[in-house]
């Protein structure tokens, strides 16, 4: 669901999002839609493949990339705690 108007959260605009699966088919389309509708959002994306991460960096230079995979529990928790929205679109079937 895309928010059409600024959403108030804890006396500040909701702007920090953390995305898992931003380089895949569905996650990539979701990232594109969010960036298009809400360019003001501060977006961080977990990527496990440096080549795909490089493409995200080219297409979306404002998106902060963190590298890891679904076994990077500490990283996922750390980045999730910084976010107002966590969106998980990654495949649960992955090989490290």
PDB file of C-alpha atoms in Angstrom:
ATOM      1  CA  UNK A   1       0.000   0.000   0.000  1.00  0.00           C
ATOM      2  CA  UNK A   2       1.361   3.398  -0.990  1.00  0.00           C
ATOM      3  CA  UNK A   3       0.676   6.319   1.306  1.00  0.00           C
ATOM      4  CA  UNK A   4      -0.880   9.221  -0.568  1.00  0.00           C
ATOM      5  CA  UNK A   5      -0.376  11.871   2.095  1.00  0.00           C
ATOM      6  CA  UNK A   6       2.343  12.346   4.699  1.00  0.00           C
ATOM      7  CA  UNK A   7       1.673   9.991   7.578  1.00  0.00           C
ATOM      8  CA  UNK A   8       2.291  11.347  11.050  1.00  0.00           C
ATOM      9  CA  UNK A   9       4.318   9.098  13.312  1.00  0.00           C
ATOM     10  CA  UNK A  10       5.679  10.151  16.687  1.00  0.00           C
ATOM     11  CA  UNK A  11       5.461  13.868  15.851  1.00  0.00           C
ATOM     12  CA  UNK A  12       7.579  13.512  12.693  1.00  0.00           C
ATOM     13  CA  UNK A  13       6.936  12.617   9.101  1.00  0.00           C
ATOM     14  CA  UNK A  14       7.323   8.957   8.283  1.00  0.00           C
ATOM     15  CA  UNK A  15      10.388   8.909   6.070  1.00  0.00           C
ATOM     16  CA  UNK A  16      12.764   6.086   6.984  1.00  0.00           C
ATOM     17  CA  UNK A  17      12.181   2.799   5.199  1.00  0.00           C
ATOM     18  CA  UNK A  18      14.216  -0.390   5.243  1.00  0.00           C
ATOM     19  CA  UNK A  19      13.737  -2.797   2.374  1.00  0.00           C
ATOM     20  CA  UNK A  20      14.796  -6.417   2.115  1.00  0.00           C
ATOM     21  CA  UNK A  21      14.705  -7.870  -1.387  1.00  0.00           C
ATOM     22  CA  UNK A  22      15.079  -4.610  -3.334  1.00  0.00           C
ATOM     23  CA  UNK A  23      16.949  -6.231  -6.229  1.00  0.00           C
ATOM     24  CA  UNK A  24      14.454  -8.964  -7.067  1.00  0.00           C
ATOM     25  CA  UNK A  25      11.529  -8.968  -9.472  1.00  0.00           C
ATOM     26  CA  UNK A  26       8.810  -7.945  -7.000  1.00  0.00           C
ATOM     27  CA  UNK A  27      11.049  -6.023  -4.608  1.00  0.00           C
ATOM     28  CA  UNK A  28      12.612  -4.071  -7.472  1.00  0.00           C
ATOM     29  CA  UNK A  29       9.198  -3.015  -8.752  1.00  0.00           C
ATOM     30  CA  UNK A  30       8.148  -2.080  -5.211  1.00  0.00           C
ATOM     31  CA  UNK A  31      11.312  -0.002  -4.749  1.00  0.00           C
ATOM     32  CA  UNK A  32      10.657   1.785  -8.057  1.00  0.00           C
ATOM     33  CA  UNK A  33       7.067   2.582  -7.029  1.00  0.00           C
ATOM     34  CA  UNK A  34       8.065   3.911  -3.599  1.00  0.00           C
ATOM     35  CA  UNK A  35      10.870   6.094  -5.000  1.00  0.00           C
ATOM     36  CA  UNK A  36       8.516   7.460  -7.668  1.00  0.00           C
ATOM     37  CA  UNK A  37       5.629   8.242  -5.298  1.00  0.00           C
ATOM     38  CA  UNK A  38       7.729   9.259  -2.266  1.00  0.00           C
ATOM     39  CA  UNK A  39      11.111  10.610  -3.378  1.00  0.00           C
ATOM     40  CA  UNK A  40      11.425  12.269   0.039  1.00  0.00           C
ATOM     41  CA  UNK A  41      11.698   8.924   1.855  1.00  0.00           C
ATOM     42  CA  UNK A  42      15.057   7.959   3.309  1.00  0.00           C
ATOM     43  CA  UNK A  43      15.435   4.411   1.973  1.00  0.00           C
ATOM     44  CA  UNK A  44      17.923   1.763   3.047  1.00  0.00           C
ATOM     45  CA  UNK A  45      18.044  -1.548   1.176  1.00  0.00           C
ATOM     46  CA  UNK A  46      19.630  -4.853   2.123  1.00  0.00           C
ATOM     47  CA  UNK A  47      21.365  -6.446  -0.866  1.00  0.00           C
ATOM     48  CA  UNK A  48      23.427  -9.598  -0.956  1.00  0.00           C
ATOM     49  CA  UNK A  49      24.840  -9.371  -4.479  1.00  0.00           C
ATOM     50  CA  UNK A  50      27.371  -6.578  -5.158  1.00  0.00           C
ATOM     51  CA  UNK A  51      26.587  -6.565  -8.891  1.00  0.00           C
ATOM     52  CA  UNK A  52      22.861  -6.070  -8.295  1.00  0.00           C
ATOM     53  CA  UNK A  53      23.657  -3.551  -5.574  1.00  0.00           C
ATOM     54  CA  UNK A  54      25.728  -1.573  -8.059  1.00  0.00           C
ATOM     55  CA  UNK A  55      22.738  -1.413 -10.407  1.00  0.00           C
ATOM     56  CA  UNK A  56      20.475  -0.184  -7.591  1.00  0.00           C
ATOM     57  CA  UNK A  57      23.079   2.492  -6.802  1.00  0.00           C
ATOM     58  CA  UNK A  58      23.025   3.654 -10.434  1.00  0.00           C
ATOM     59  CA  UNK A  59      19.215   3.630 -10.716  1.00  0.00           C
ATOM     60  CA  UNK A  60      18.531   5.053  -7.230  1.00  0.00           C
ATOM     61  CA  UNK A  61      21.559   7.032  -6.020  1.00  0.00           C
ATOM     62  CA  UNK A  62      19.738   8.259  -2.882  1.00  0.00           C
ATOM     63  CA  UNK A  63      19.099   4.703  -1.638  1.00  0.00           C
ATOM     64  CA  UNK A  64      21.578   3.621   1.034  1.00  0.00           C
ATOM     65  CA  UNK A  65      22.783   0.055   0.488  1.00  0.00           C
ATOM     66  CA  UNK A  66      23.796  -2.361   3.213  1.00  0.00           C
ATOM     67  CA  UNK A  67      25.278  -5.696   2.208  1.00  0.00           C
ATOM     68  CA  UNK A  68      24.278  -8.968   3.796  1.00  0.00           C
ATOM     69  CA  UNK A  69      21.780 -11.797   3.492  1.00  0.00           C
ATOM     70  CA  UNK A  70      18.979 -13.314   5.529  1.00  0.00           C
ATOM     71  CA  UNK A  71      21.551 -14.815   7.899  1.00  0.00           C
ATOM     72  CA  UNK A  72      22.815 -11.303   8.764  1.00  0.00           C
ATOM     73  CA  UNK A  73      20.518 -11.136  11.776  1.00  0.00           C
ATOM     74  CA  UNK A  74      22.384  -8.406  13.653  1.00  0.00           C
ATOM     75  CA  UNK A  75      22.447  -6.181  10.560  1.00  0.00           C
ATOM     76  CA  UNK A  76      18.748  -6.758   9.843  1.00  0.00           C
ATOM     77  CA  UNK A  77      17.796  -5.946  13.442  1.00  0.00           C
ATOM     78  CA  UNK A  78      20.034  -2.866  13.529  1.00  0.00           C
ATOM     79  CA  UNK A  79      18.650  -1.423  10.289  1.00  0.00           C
ATOM     80  CA  UNK A  80      15.055  -2.342  11.160  1.00  0.00           C
ATOM     81  CA  UNK A  81      15.292  -0.441  14.441  1.00  0.00           C
ATOM     82  CA  UNK A  82      16.267   2.706  12.534  1.00  0.00           C
ATOM     83  CA  UNK A  83      13.264   2.493  10.206  1.00  0.00           C
ATOM     84  CA  UNK A  84       9.659   3.614  10.445  1.00  0.00           C
ATOM     85  CA  UNK A  85       8.678   1.057   7.777  1.00  0.00           C
ATOM     86  CA  UNK A  86      10.283  -2.327   7.146  1.00  0.00           C
ATOM     87  CA  UNK A  87       9.276  -3.986   3.884  1.00  0.00           C
ATOM     88  CA  UNK A  88      10.375  -7.548   3.235  1.00  0.00           C
ATOM     89  CA  UNK A  89      10.092  -8.696  -0.384  1.00  0.00           C
ATOM     90  CA  UNK A  90      12.974 -11.171  -0.492  1.00  0.00           C
ATOM     91  CA  UNK A  91      12.753 -14.810  -1.395  1.00  0.00           C
ATOM     92  CA  UNK A  92      13.019 -17.164   1.549  1.00  0.00           C
ATOM     93  CA  UNK A  93      14.708 -19.661  -0.744  1.00  0.00           C
ATOM     94  CA  UNK A  94      18.242 -18.421  -1.118  1.00  0.00           C
ATOM     95  CA  UNK A  95      21.715 -19.816  -1.183  1.00  0.00           C
ATOM     96  CA  UNK A  96      24.523 -17.849   0.505  1.00  0.00           C
TER      97      UNK A  96
END
